[in-house]
Coordinates of C-alpha atoms in Angstrom, one line a residue:
Chain A
M4 CA -30.4 -55.1 -30.8
R5 CA -31.3 -53.5 -27.4
L6 CA -35.0 -54.2 -28.1
Q7 CA -33.9 -57.9 -28.6
K8 CA -31.9 -57.7 -25.4
Y9 CA -34.9 -56.7 -23.5
G10 CA -37.2 -59.3 -25.0
L11 CA -39.2 -56.7 -26.9
N12 CA -40.6 -57.5 -30.3
P13 CA -39.8 -54.6 -32.7
G14 CA -42.6 -55.8 -34.9
R15 CA -45.0 -54.6 -32.4
I16 CA -43.7 -51.0 -32.7
H17 CA -46.0 -48.7 -34.7
H18 CA -45.2 -45.3 -33.6
V19 CA -41.7 -43.8 -32.8
F20 CA -41.3 -40.5 -31.2
I21 CA -37.9 -38.7 -31.8
S22 CA -37.0 -35.7 -29.7
H23 CA -34.3 -34.2 -31.7
L24 CA -31.6 -35.0 -34.3
H25 CA -28.6 -35.5 -32.1
G26 CA -26.9 -38.9 -32.5
D27 CA -27.7 -40.2 -29.2
H28 CA -31.4 -39.8 -29.8
V29 CA -31.8 -40.9 -33.3
F30 CA -29.0 -43.2 -34.6
G31 CA -30.8 -46.2 -33.3
L32 CA -33.6 -45.6 -35.7
F33 CA -31.4 -46.6 -38.6
G34 CA -30.8 -50.0 -37.1
L35 CA -34.5 -50.4 -36.3
L36 CA -35.6 -49.8 -39.7
S37 CA -33.0 -52.4 -41.2
S38 CA -34.1 -54.9 -38.6
L39 CA -37.8 -54.4 -39.4
G40 CA -37.0 -54.6 -43.1
M41 CA -35.1 -57.9 -42.5
M42 CA -38.2 -59.1 -40.5
G43 CA -40.3 -58.6 -43.6
R44 CA -42.5 -55.9 -42.1
K45 CA -45.2 -54.6 -44.4
V46 CA -47.3 -52.4 -42.3
P47 CA -46.4 -48.6 -42.1
L48 CA -44.2 -47.1 -39.3
H49 CA -45.2 -43.7 -38.0
L50 CA -42.3 -41.4 -37.1
Y51 CA -42.8 -38.3 -35.1
G52 CA -40.2 -35.6 -34.8
P53 CA -38.7 -32.3 -36.0
P54 CA -39.4 -31.6 -39.7
E55 CA -35.7 -32.6 -40.6
L56 CA -36.3 -36.1 -39.6
E57 CA -38.2 -36.9 -42.9
E58 CA -35.3 -35.5 -44.9
L59 CA -32.8 -37.5 -42.8
M60 CA -34.7 -40.7 -43.4
D61 CA -34.7 -40.0 -47.2
Y62 CA -31.1 -40.6 -47.0
Y63 CA -31.7 -43.9 -45.3
G64 CA -33.5 -45.0 -48.5
R65 CA -30.9 -43.3 -50.8
F66 CA -27.9 -45.4 -49.4
F67 CA -29.6 -48.4 -47.9
G68 CA -32.2 -49.1 -50.4
P69 CA -36.0 -48.6 -50.4
L70 CA -38.0 -50.2 -47.3
A71 CA -40.8 -52.6 -48.1
F72 CA -42.9 -50.7 -45.5
E73 CA -44.0 -47.1 -45.5
L74 CA -42.8 -44.4 -43.3
K75 CA -45.2 -41.9 -42.3
F76 CA -43.9 -38.7 -40.9
V77 CA -45.6 -36.2 -38.5
S78 CA -44.1 -33.0 -37.3
P79 CA -45.5 -31.2 -34.2
P80 CA -48.4 -29.0 -35.4
P81 CA -47.6 -25.4 -34.6
N82 CA -51.0 -24.8 -32.8
G83 CA -50.1 -27.3 -30.0
D84 CA -52.6 -29.8 -31.1
Y85 CA -52.1 -33.5 -30.6
I86 CA -49.4 -35.0 -32.7
Y87 CA -51.1 -38.3 -32.3
E88 CA -54.4 -39.5 -31.0
C89 CA -56.3 -42.8 -31.0
D90 CA -59.2 -44.1 -28.8
K91 CA -56.9 -45.0 -26.1
M92 CA -54.5 -42.1 -25.7
S93 CA -53.4 -38.7 -27.0
V94 CA -49.7 -37.5 -27.5
T95 CA -48.8 -33.8 -27.3
A96 CA -45.3 -32.5 -28.4
I97 CA -43.7 -30.0 -26.0
P98 CA -41.1 -27.7 -27.5
L99 CA -37.8 -27.8 -25.6
K100 CA -35.0 -25.3 -25.4
H101 CA -31.9 -27.2 -26.6
R102 CA -29.1 -26.4 -29.1
I103 CA -31.4 -27.6 -32.0
T104 CA -35.1 -28.0 -32.5
A105 CA -36.2 -30.5 -29.9
F106 CA -39.5 -31.8 -28.5
G107 CA -40.5 -33.6 -25.4
Y108 CA -43.7 -35.7 -25.6
L109 CA -46.8 -36.0 -23.2
F110 CA -48.7 -39.1 -23.3
R111 CA -52.1 -39.0 -21.8
E112 CA -54.6 -42.0 -21.5
K113 CA -58.2 -41.6 -22.5
G114 CA -61.1 -42.8 -20.3
R115 CA -61.8 -46.5 -20.6
A116 CA -65.2 -47.9 -20.9
L117 CA -66.8 -48.4 -17.3
N118 CA -67.0 -51.8 -15.8
V119 CA -70.5 -52.9 -15.0
R120 CA -71.1 -54.5 -11.6
K121 CA -71.9 -58.1 -12.2
E122 CA -74.7 -58.3 -9.5
Q123 CA -76.4 -55.3 -11.1
I124 CA -76.7 -57.2 -14.5
E125 CA -78.9 -59.7 -12.9
T126 CA -80.8 -57.2 -10.6
Y127 CA -81.9 -55.2 -13.6
G128 CA -81.9 -58.0 -16.1
L129 CA -79.5 -55.6 -18.3
G130 CA -79.2 -56.5 -22.0
I131 CA -76.4 -55.8 -24.4
A132 CA -77.9 -52.5 -25.5
D133 CA -78.3 -51.4 -21.8
M134 CA -74.6 -52.3 -21.1
V135 CA -73.2 -50.3 -24.0
K136 CA -75.0 -47.2 -22.7
I137 CA -74.1 -47.9 -19.1
K138 CA -70.3 -48.4 -20.1
R139 CA -70.4 -45.2 -21.7
G140 CA -71.6 -43.4 -18.4
E141 CA -75.4 -43.1 -18.9
D142 CA -77.9 -44.1 -16.2
H143 CA -80.3 -46.8 -16.6
I144 CA -84.0 -46.5 -16.8
T145 CA -86.2 -49.6 -15.9
R146 CA -89.4 -50.5 -17.5
D147 CA -91.2 -49.0 -14.7
G148 CA -89.4 -45.7 -15.4
V149 CA -87.2 -45.8 -12.4
I150 CA -83.8 -44.0 -13.0
V151 CA -80.9 -46.1 -11.7
P152 CA -77.8 -43.8 -11.4
N153 CA -74.7 -44.9 -13.4
S154 CA -72.6 -44.7 -10.3
Q155 CA -74.8 -47.5 -8.7
L156 CA -74.3 -49.8 -11.8
T157 CA -70.5 -49.4 -12.3
L158 CA -67.2 -49.8 -10.5
P159 CA -65.5 -46.5 -10.1
P160 CA -63.6 -45.6 -13.4
Y161 CA -60.0 -45.9 -13.7
K162 CA -57.7 -42.9 -13.3
K163 CA -56.2 -41.7 -16.5
R164 CA -52.6 -42.2 -16.6
S165 CA -50.0 -39.9 -18.0
Y166 CA -46.4 -39.8 -18.9
A167 CA -44.1 -37.1 -20.0
Y168 CA -40.7 -37.4 -21.6
I169 CA -38.5 -34.4 -21.5
S170 CA -35.0 -34.7 -23.1
D171 CA -32.8 -32.8 -24.0
T172 CA -33.4 -29.3 -22.6
V173 CA -32.0 -26.4 -20.6
Y174 CA -33.8 -26.0 -17.3
D175 CA -37.1 -24.3 -18.3
P176 CA -39.5 -23.5 -15.5
G177 CA -42.3 -22.9 -18.1
L178 CA -42.4 -26.6 -18.7
A179 CA -44.0 -27.2 -15.4
E180 CA -47.4 -26.0 -16.5
Q181 CA -47.3 -28.4 -19.5
V182 CA -46.5 -31.6 -17.5
R183 CA -48.6 -30.6 -14.4
G184 CA -49.6 -33.5 -12.3
V185 CA -48.5 -36.2 -14.6
D186 CA -48.0 -39.7 -13.0
L187 CA -44.5 -40.2 -14.4
L188 CA -42.0 -37.7 -15.7
F189 CA -38.8 -38.4 -17.4
H190 CA -36.5 -35.6 -17.3
E191 CA -32.9 -35.4 -18.5
A192 CA -30.3 -34.8 -15.9
T193 CA -27.0 -34.6 -17.8
F194 CA -25.1 -32.7 -15.0
A195 CA -24.5 -32.4 -11.2
E196 CA -24.9 -29.0 -9.4
T197 CA -21.2 -28.4 -9.6
D198 CA -21.5 -28.2 -13.4
K199 CA -24.5 -25.9 -13.4
K200 CA -22.8 -23.4 -15.6
L201 CA -21.8 -26.1 -18.0
A202 CA -25.5 -27.2 -18.1
K203 CA -26.6 -23.8 -18.9
K204 CA -24.0 -23.4 -21.6
T205 CA -24.7 -26.8 -23.4
L206 CA -28.4 -26.1 -22.9
H207 CA -28.8 -29.2 -20.7
S208 CA -30.2 -29.5 -17.1
T209 CA -28.8 -30.6 -13.8
A210 CA -30.5 -33.3 -11.7
A211 CA -31.6 -30.6 -9.1
Q212 CA -33.2 -28.7 -11.8
A213 CA -35.0 -31.7 -13.1
A214 CA -36.2 -32.2 -9.5
T215 CA -37.2 -28.6 -9.1
L216 CA -39.4 -28.9 -12.2
A217 CA -41.0 -32.1 -11.1
S218 CA -41.8 -30.5 -7.7
D219 CA -43.2 -27.3 -9.3
A220 CA -45.3 -29.5 -11.7
G221 CA -46.5 -31.6 -8.8
V222 CA -45.9 -34.8 -10.7
K223 CA -46.2 -38.2 -8.8
K224 CA -42.8 -39.6 -9.8
L225 CA -39.7 -38.5 -11.5
L226 CA -37.2 -40.5 -13.6
I227 CA -33.9 -38.9 -14.5
G228 CA -31.2 -40.1 -16.8
H229 CA -29.1 -39.0 -19.8
F230 CA -26.2 -38.7 -17.2
S231 CA -22.9 -37.4 -18.5
T232 CA -20.3 -40.2 -18.6
R233 CA -18.0 -37.7 -16.5
Y234 CA -19.7 -38.9 -13.4
K235 CA -18.4 -42.3 -12.4
D236 CA -21.2 -42.8 -10.0
P237 CA -24.6 -41.7 -11.2
A238 CA -26.0 -42.3 -7.8
L239 CA -24.6 -38.9 -7.0
L240 CA -27.1 -37.2 -9.5
E241 CA -30.1 -39.2 -8.0
T242 CA -29.1 -38.1 -4.4
E243 CA -28.9 -34.5 -5.6
A244 CA -32.4 -34.6 -7.2
K245 CA -33.9 -36.4 -4.2
K246 CA -33.0 -33.6 -1.9
V247 CA -35.3 -31.4 -4.0
F248 CA -37.9 -34.0 -4.9
N249 CA -38.0 -37.3 -3.0
E250 CA -39.9 -39.4 -5.4
T251 CA -36.9 -39.3 -7.9
V252 CA -35.3 -42.5 -9.5
G253 CA -32.1 -42.5 -11.5
V254 CA -32.7 -44.9 -14.5
K255 CA -30.7 -46.4 -17.3
D256 CA -31.4 -48.1 -20.5
G257 CA -33.8 -51.2 -20.1
D258 CA -35.2 -50.1 -16.9
I259 CA -38.9 -50.4 -16.8
Y260 CA -41.4 -48.4 -14.7
S261 CA -45.1 -49.1 -14.8
V262 CA -47.9 -46.7 -13.7
P263 CA -50.3 -49.1 -12.1
L264 CA -54.1 -48.7 -12.9
K265 CA -56.0 -47.4 -10.1
R266 CA -59.7 -46.7 -9.6
Q267 CA -60.9 -43.3 -8.7
K268 CA -62.6 -42.8 -5.4
R269 CA -66.3 -42.1 -5.4
E270 CA -67.8 -39.7 -2.8
Chain B
M14 CA -20.7 -48.4 -26.9
R15 CA -19.4 -51.8 -27.9
L16 CA -15.8 -50.4 -27.8
Q17 CA -16.3 -49.1 -24.2
K18 CA -18.0 -52.4 -23.2
Y19 CA -14.8 -54.2 -24.4
G20 CA -12.4 -51.8 -22.7
L21 CA -11.2 -50.4 -25.9
N22 CA -10.2 -46.8 -26.1
P23 CA -11.8 -45.2 -29.4
G24 CA -9.3 -42.4 -29.3
R25 CA -6.7 -45.0 -30.3
I26 CA -8.4 -45.7 -33.6
H27 CA -6.9 -44.0 -36.7
H28 CA -8.0 -46.2 -39.5
V29 CA -11.4 -47.8 -40.2
F30 CA -12.0 -50.3 -42.9
I31 CA -15.6 -50.5 -44.1
S32 CA -16.6 -53.5 -46.3
H33 CA -19.9 -52.3 -47.7
L34 CA -22.8 -49.9 -47.2
H35 CA -25.3 -52.3 -45.5
G36 CA -26.5 -51.1 -42.2
D37 CA -25.0 -54.0 -40.1
H38 CA -21.5 -52.9 -41.5
V39 CA -21.6 -49.3 -41.3
F40 CA -24.3 -47.8 -38.9
G41 CA -21.8 -48.1 -36.0
L42 CA -19.6 -45.5 -37.7
F43 CA -22.3 -42.8 -36.8
G44 CA -22.1 -43.4 -33.3
L45 CA -18.3 -43.7 -33.4
L46 CA -18.0 -40.3 -34.9
S47 CA -20.2 -38.7 -32.5
S48 CA -18.3 -40.3 -29.5
L49 CA -15.0 -39.3 -30.9
G50 CA -16.4 -35.7 -31.4
M51 CA -17.6 -35.6 -27.8
M52 CA -14.2 -36.9 -26.6
G53 CA -12.6 -33.9 -28.3
R54 CA -10.7 -35.7 -31.0
K55 CA -8.5 -33.3 -33.1
V56 CA -6.4 -35.7 -35.2
P57 CA -7.8 -37.0 -38.6
L58 CA -9.7 -40.4 -38.9
H59 CA -9.0 -42.4 -42.0
L60 CA -11.9 -44.2 -43.5
Y61 CA -11.5 -46.8 -46.2
G62 CA -14.4 -48.3 -48.2
P63 CA -16.4 -48.1 -51.3
P64 CA -16.6 -44.5 -53.0
E65 CA -20.2 -44.0 -51.6
L66 CA -18.8 -43.9 -48.1
E67 CA -17.7 -40.3 -48.5
E68 CA -21.1 -39.3 -49.7
L69 CA -22.8 -41.0 -46.9
M70 CA -20.5 -39.3 -44.3
D71 CA -21.3 -36.0 -46.1
Y72 CA -24.8 -36.4 -44.6
Y73 CA -23.4 -37.0 -41.2
G74 CA -22.1 -33.5 -41.3
R75 CA -25.0 -32.2 -42.8
F76 CA -27.4 -33.4 -40.1
F77 CA -25.3 -33.8 -37.1
G78 CA -22.9 -30.7 -37.7
P79 CA -19.3 -30.5 -38.7
L80 CA -16.7 -32.7 -36.8
A81 CA -13.7 -31.0 -35.1
F82 CA -11.5 -33.6 -36.8
E83 CA -10.9 -34.3 -40.4
L84 CA -12.2 -37.5 -42.1
K85 CA -9.7 -38.7 -44.8
F86 CA -11.5 -41.1 -47.3
V87 CA -9.6 -43.7 -49.4
S88 CA -11.3 -45.9 -52.0
P89 CA -9.7 -49.2 -53.2
P90 CA -7.4 -48.3 -56.1
P91 CA -8.5 -50.0 -59.2
N92 CA -5.1 -51.5 -60.0
G93 CA -5.1 -53.8 -56.8
D94 CA -2.4 -51.5 -55.1
Y95 CA -2.3 -51.3 -51.3
I96 CA -5.2 -49.2 -49.9
Y97 CA -2.9 -48.3 -46.8
E98 CA 0.6 -48.9 -46.2
C99 CA 3.1 -47.9 -43.2
D100 CA 6.4 -49.2 -42.0
K101 CA 4.6 -51.9 -40.0
M102 CA 2.1 -53.3 -42.3
S103 CA 0.2 -53.0 -45.7
V104 CA -3.5 -53.4 -46.3
T105 CA -5.0 -54.6 -49.7
A106 CA -8.7 -54.4 -50.5
I107 CA -10.3 -57.5 -52.0
P108 CA -13.3 -57.0 -54.3
L109 CA -16.1 -59.4 -53.1
K110 CA -19.3 -60.5 -54.9
H111 CA -22.2 -59.2 -52.8
R112 CA -25.5 -57.4 -53.7
I113 CA -23.7 -54.0 -53.7
T114 CA -19.9 -53.0 -54.0
A115 CA -18.1 -54.8 -51.2
F116 CA -14.5 -55.3 -50.2
G117 CA -12.7 -57.6 -48.0
Y118 CA -9.4 -56.6 -46.5
L119 CA -6.0 -58.3 -46.4
F120 CA -3.6 -57.1 -43.5
R121 CA 0.0 -58.2 -44.0
E122 CA 2.7 -57.4 -41.4
K123 CA 6.0 -56.1 -42.7
G124 CA 9.3 -57.5 -41.6
R125 CA 10.5 -56.3 -38.2
A126 CA 14.0 -55.2 -37.5
L127 CA 16.2 -58.1 -36.5
N128 CA 17.0 -58.7 -32.7
V129 CA 20.9 -58.8 -32.3
R130 CA 22.1 -61.5 -30.0
K131 CA 23.5 -59.9 -26.7
E132 CA 26.6 -62.0 -26.4
Q133 CA 27.7 -61.1 -29.9
I134 CA 27.5 -57.3 -29.0
E135 CA 30.3 -58.0 -26.4
T136 CA 32.2 -60.5 -28.7
Y137 CA 32.7 -58.1 -31.6
G138 CA 32.4 -54.8 -29.6
L139 CA 29.3 -53.6 -31.6
G140 CA 28.6 -49.9 -31.8
I141 CA 25.4 -48.2 -32.5
A142 CA 26.3 -47.8 -36.3
D143 CA 27.0 -51.5 -36.5
M144 CA 23.8 -52.5 -34.7
V145 CA 21.6 -50.4 -37.1
K146 CA 23.2 -52.3 -40.1
I147 CA 22.9 -55.6 -38.5
K148 CA 19.2 -55.1 -37.5
R149 CA 18.7 -54.3 -41.2
G150 CA 20.0 -57.7 -42.2
E151 CA 23.6 -56.9 -43.1
D152 CA 26.7 -58.9 -42.3
H153 CA 29.3 -57.4 -39.9
I154 CA 33.0 -56.8 -41.1
T155 CA 35.5 -56.8 -38.2
R156 CA 38.4 -54.3 -38.3
D157 CA 40.5 -57.4 -39.3
G158 CA 38.4 -57.7 -42.4
V159 CA 36.6 -60.9 -41.3
I160 CA 32.9 -61.2 -42.4
V161 CA 30.6 -62.4 -39.7
P162 CA 27.4 -63.5 -41.3
N163 CA 24.2 -61.7 -40.1
S164 CA 22.5 -65.1 -39.1
Q165 CA 25.3 -65.6 -36.6
L166 CA 24.8 -62.2 -35.1
T167 CA 21.0 -62.1 -34.8
L168 CA 18.0 -64.2 -33.6
P169 CA 15.9 -65.7 -36.3
P170 CA 13.5 -63.1 -37.6
Y171 CA 9.9 -63.1 -36.7
K172 CA 7.3 -64.6 -39.1
K173 CA 5.3 -61.9 -40.9
R174 CA 1.7 -62.3 -39.8
S175 CA -1.3 -61.9 -41.9
Y176 CA -5.0 -61.5 -41.3
A177 CA -7.8 -61.5 -44.0
Y178 CA -11.4 -60.2 -43.4
I179 CA -14.0 -61.4 -46.0
S180 CA -17.6 -60.2 -45.5
D181 CA -20.1 -60.2 -47.1
T182 CA -19.7 -62.4 -50.1
V183 CA -21.1 -65.2 -52.1
Y184 CA -18.9 -68.3 -52.1
D185 CA -16.2 -67.2 -54.5
P186 CA -13.3 -70.0 -55.0
G187 CA -11.3 -67.2 -56.7
L188 CA -10.8 -65.6 -53.3
A189 CA -8.6 -68.5 -52.2
E190 CA -5.5 -67.1 -54.4
Q191 CA -5.9 -63.7 -52.6
V192 CA -5.8 -65.0 -49.1
R193 CA -3.5 -67.9 -49.7
G194 CA -1.7 -69.0 -46.4
V195 CA -2.8 -66.3 -44.2
D196 CA -2.5 -66.9 -40.5
L197 CA -6.0 -65.9 -39.8
L198 CA -9.0 -65.7 -42.0
F199 CA -12.4 -64.3 -41.0
H200 CA -15.1 -65.4 -43.5
E201 CA -18.8 -64.7 -43.2
A202 CA -20.9 -67.9 -42.9
T203 CA -24.5 -66.5 -42.9
F204 CA -26.2 -69.8 -43.7
A205 CA -26.1 -73.6 -43.0
E206 CA -25.9 -76.1 -45.7
T207 CA -29.7 -76.6 -45.7
D208 CA -30.0 -72.9 -46.8
K209 CA -27.3 -73.1 -49.6
K210 CA -29.7 -71.9 -52.2
L211 CA -30.7 -69.0 -50.0
A212 CA -27.0 -68.2 -49.6
K213 CA -26.5 -68.2 -53.4
K214 CA -29.6 -66.0 -54.0
T215 CA -28.7 -63.4 -51.3
L216 CA -25.0 -63.5 -52.2
H217 CA -23.9 -64.9 -48.9
S218 CA -21.9 -68.1 -48.0
T219 CA -22.5 -71.2 -46.0
A220 CA -20.3 -72.3 -43.1
A221 CA -19.0 -75.2 -45.2
Q222 CA -18.3 -72.9 -48.3
A223 CA -16.2 -70.6 -45.9
A224 CA -14.4 -73.7 -44.8
T225 CA -13.8 -74.9 -48.4
L226 CA -12.2 -71.6 -49.1
A227 CA -10.1 -71.8 -46.0
S228 CA -9.0 -75.2 -47.0
D229 CA -8.3 -74.4 -50.6
A230 CA -6.3 -71.2 -49.6
G231 CA -4.3 -73.1 -47.0
V232 CA -4.9 -70.6 -44.2
K233 CA -3.8 -71.5 -40.6
K234 CA -7.1 -70.7 -38.9
L235 CA -10.6 -69.7 -39.9
L236 CA -13.0 -67.7 -38.0
I237 CA -16.7 -67.8 -39.1
G238 CA -19.3 -65.4 -38.1
H239 CA -22.1 -63.2 -39.4
F240 CA -24.6 -65.9 -38.6
S241 CA -28.2 -65.5 -39.7
T242 CA -30.4 -65.0 -36.5
R243 CA -32.6 -68.0 -38.0
Y244 CA -30.2 -70.4 -36.3
K245 CA -31.0 -70.7 -32.7
D246 CA -27.6 -72.5 -32.1
P247 CA -24.7 -71.1 -34.0
A248 CA -22.7 -74.1 -32.9
L249 CA -24.4 -76.1 -35.8
L250 CA -22.6 -73.7 -38.3
E251 CA -19.2 -74.3 -36.5
T252 CA -19.8 -78.0 -36.7
E253 CA -20.6 -77.9 -40.4
A254 CA -17.4 -75.9 -41.0
K255 CA -15.2 -78.1 -39.0
K256 CA -16.1 -81.1 -41.0
V257 CA -14.4 -79.3 -43.9
F258 CA -11.8 -77.4 -42.3
N259 CA -11.0 -78.4 -38.7
E260 CA -9.2 -75.3 -37.7
T261 CA -12.4 -73.3 -37.6
V262 CA -13.8 -71.2 -34.7
G263 CA -17.5 -69.8 -34.7
V264 CA -17.0 -66.2 -33.3
K265 CA -19.3 -63.4 -32.0
D266 CA -18.8 -59.7 -31.2
G267 CA -16.1 -59.0 -28.7
D268 CA -14.2 -62.2 -29.2
I269 CA -10.4 -61.7 -29.5
Y270 CA -8.0 -63.9 -31.5
S271 CA -4.3 -63.1 -31.4
V272 CA -1.8 -64.5 -33.8
P273 CA 1.3 -65.1 -31.7
L274 CA 4.6 -63.8 -32.9
K275 CA 6.9 -66.7 -33.8
R276 CA 10.5 -66.9 -35.0
Q277 CA 11.3 -68.5 -38.4
K278 CA 13.4 -71.7 -38.3
R279 CA 17.0 -71.4 -39.6
E280 CA 18.5 -74.2 -41.5

């Protein structure tokens, strides 16, 4: 229902990453599966999460009938390898410290094919075979044997974008290394500083702790959310975080943040 | 979340009646249990529904941990007895014809204590013991042995209100007998008349069928809902139903309909 509300087509979802099996992080999956079933989905849906997720979903089938599409489960590999990879991106699971097995996820874009400068196509009379090589980053060799460097033929490559999602977890300084320099970091911020002890006890983080991690990791921008309902005004949590890391935004369901594509600078 | 949106306090809920175990009729229960747990509920929650409901809820505990409050399960008694009864009301389960075991529920108010006319209290110098008897419907006997009829001492009693909830079911004319004369009937109306065959095939009803049942049963007012998302404008379904039974309203989540308390007329 939320996807519908935000104008998103559930049919376009092929991969779902679940952090842990607490209700507020997994119950929505039941409704999504039902909706996809009603919509006549036939292609598989890939579910990533703790091993217990597969067992939980078995009960979906048991009570609500078999789905007409396949569920493919992947649990984080113990050696830290990618949990998902395609030609466009890779995803790594990040073990978190919460009351039950929980994972954050790091999404890293792969390099895109280079864009060849239009005027160079004419200048050197480039054919399709030449273009394929140049897009891959190779230099061009003319019929006369002159080497034209790739950097002269192409526009600067796009920067590879990255996004890390960290929820739920106690403040864990060790996470900084794993999300170093990402463009966008979502980090849970359940509590305000006054409830620091409660955060530790329930294995959650405060807004300032999320900001400290973002600062230590040198991320570009921090999104905080998962605020406890005890705070009437979540702006308080954003304010606390901004004191530590100014590039912080408090977010709620349905907010959208894009990481714009930017080209690298060449020397 | 919906309860919160509509300003309802989940802590005040003590009894939940589940019609059947299809996702759109039961998934919300998971979130409700989690929310009640977070709110520190200690008193039991009574759940009424098909026998499989208890088994399903066992898996809640298995995956999401034990609740600090008790769940008490009641399945419809096979002899048609009340599934719930207190001093204010009774609830009867109505077996429906759907793809899986499903029940409607009929809520009937019990008679309230009579209101004694203020002026009569003075006239006859009524004491507390007298009042208790009169509120129960007894006549009053003065010290002189004169019998004052109850109807002279009290305001006319309130009419007992009733509400029936019927979803999901194929059109079943036999239901009319069970919901005869209720003040308010909710009946599912998944399909329009053009999709009558589909309604029969999927064991759902059309808006006109719901209205036919309401008319046959002589109910006061009909609410229809559970519209298929295939209809861009649910007003179409309301229009179709009103042609058969004019006292029909198409409803959506969060709409509130009250049945006003009215006094009976005395001869």
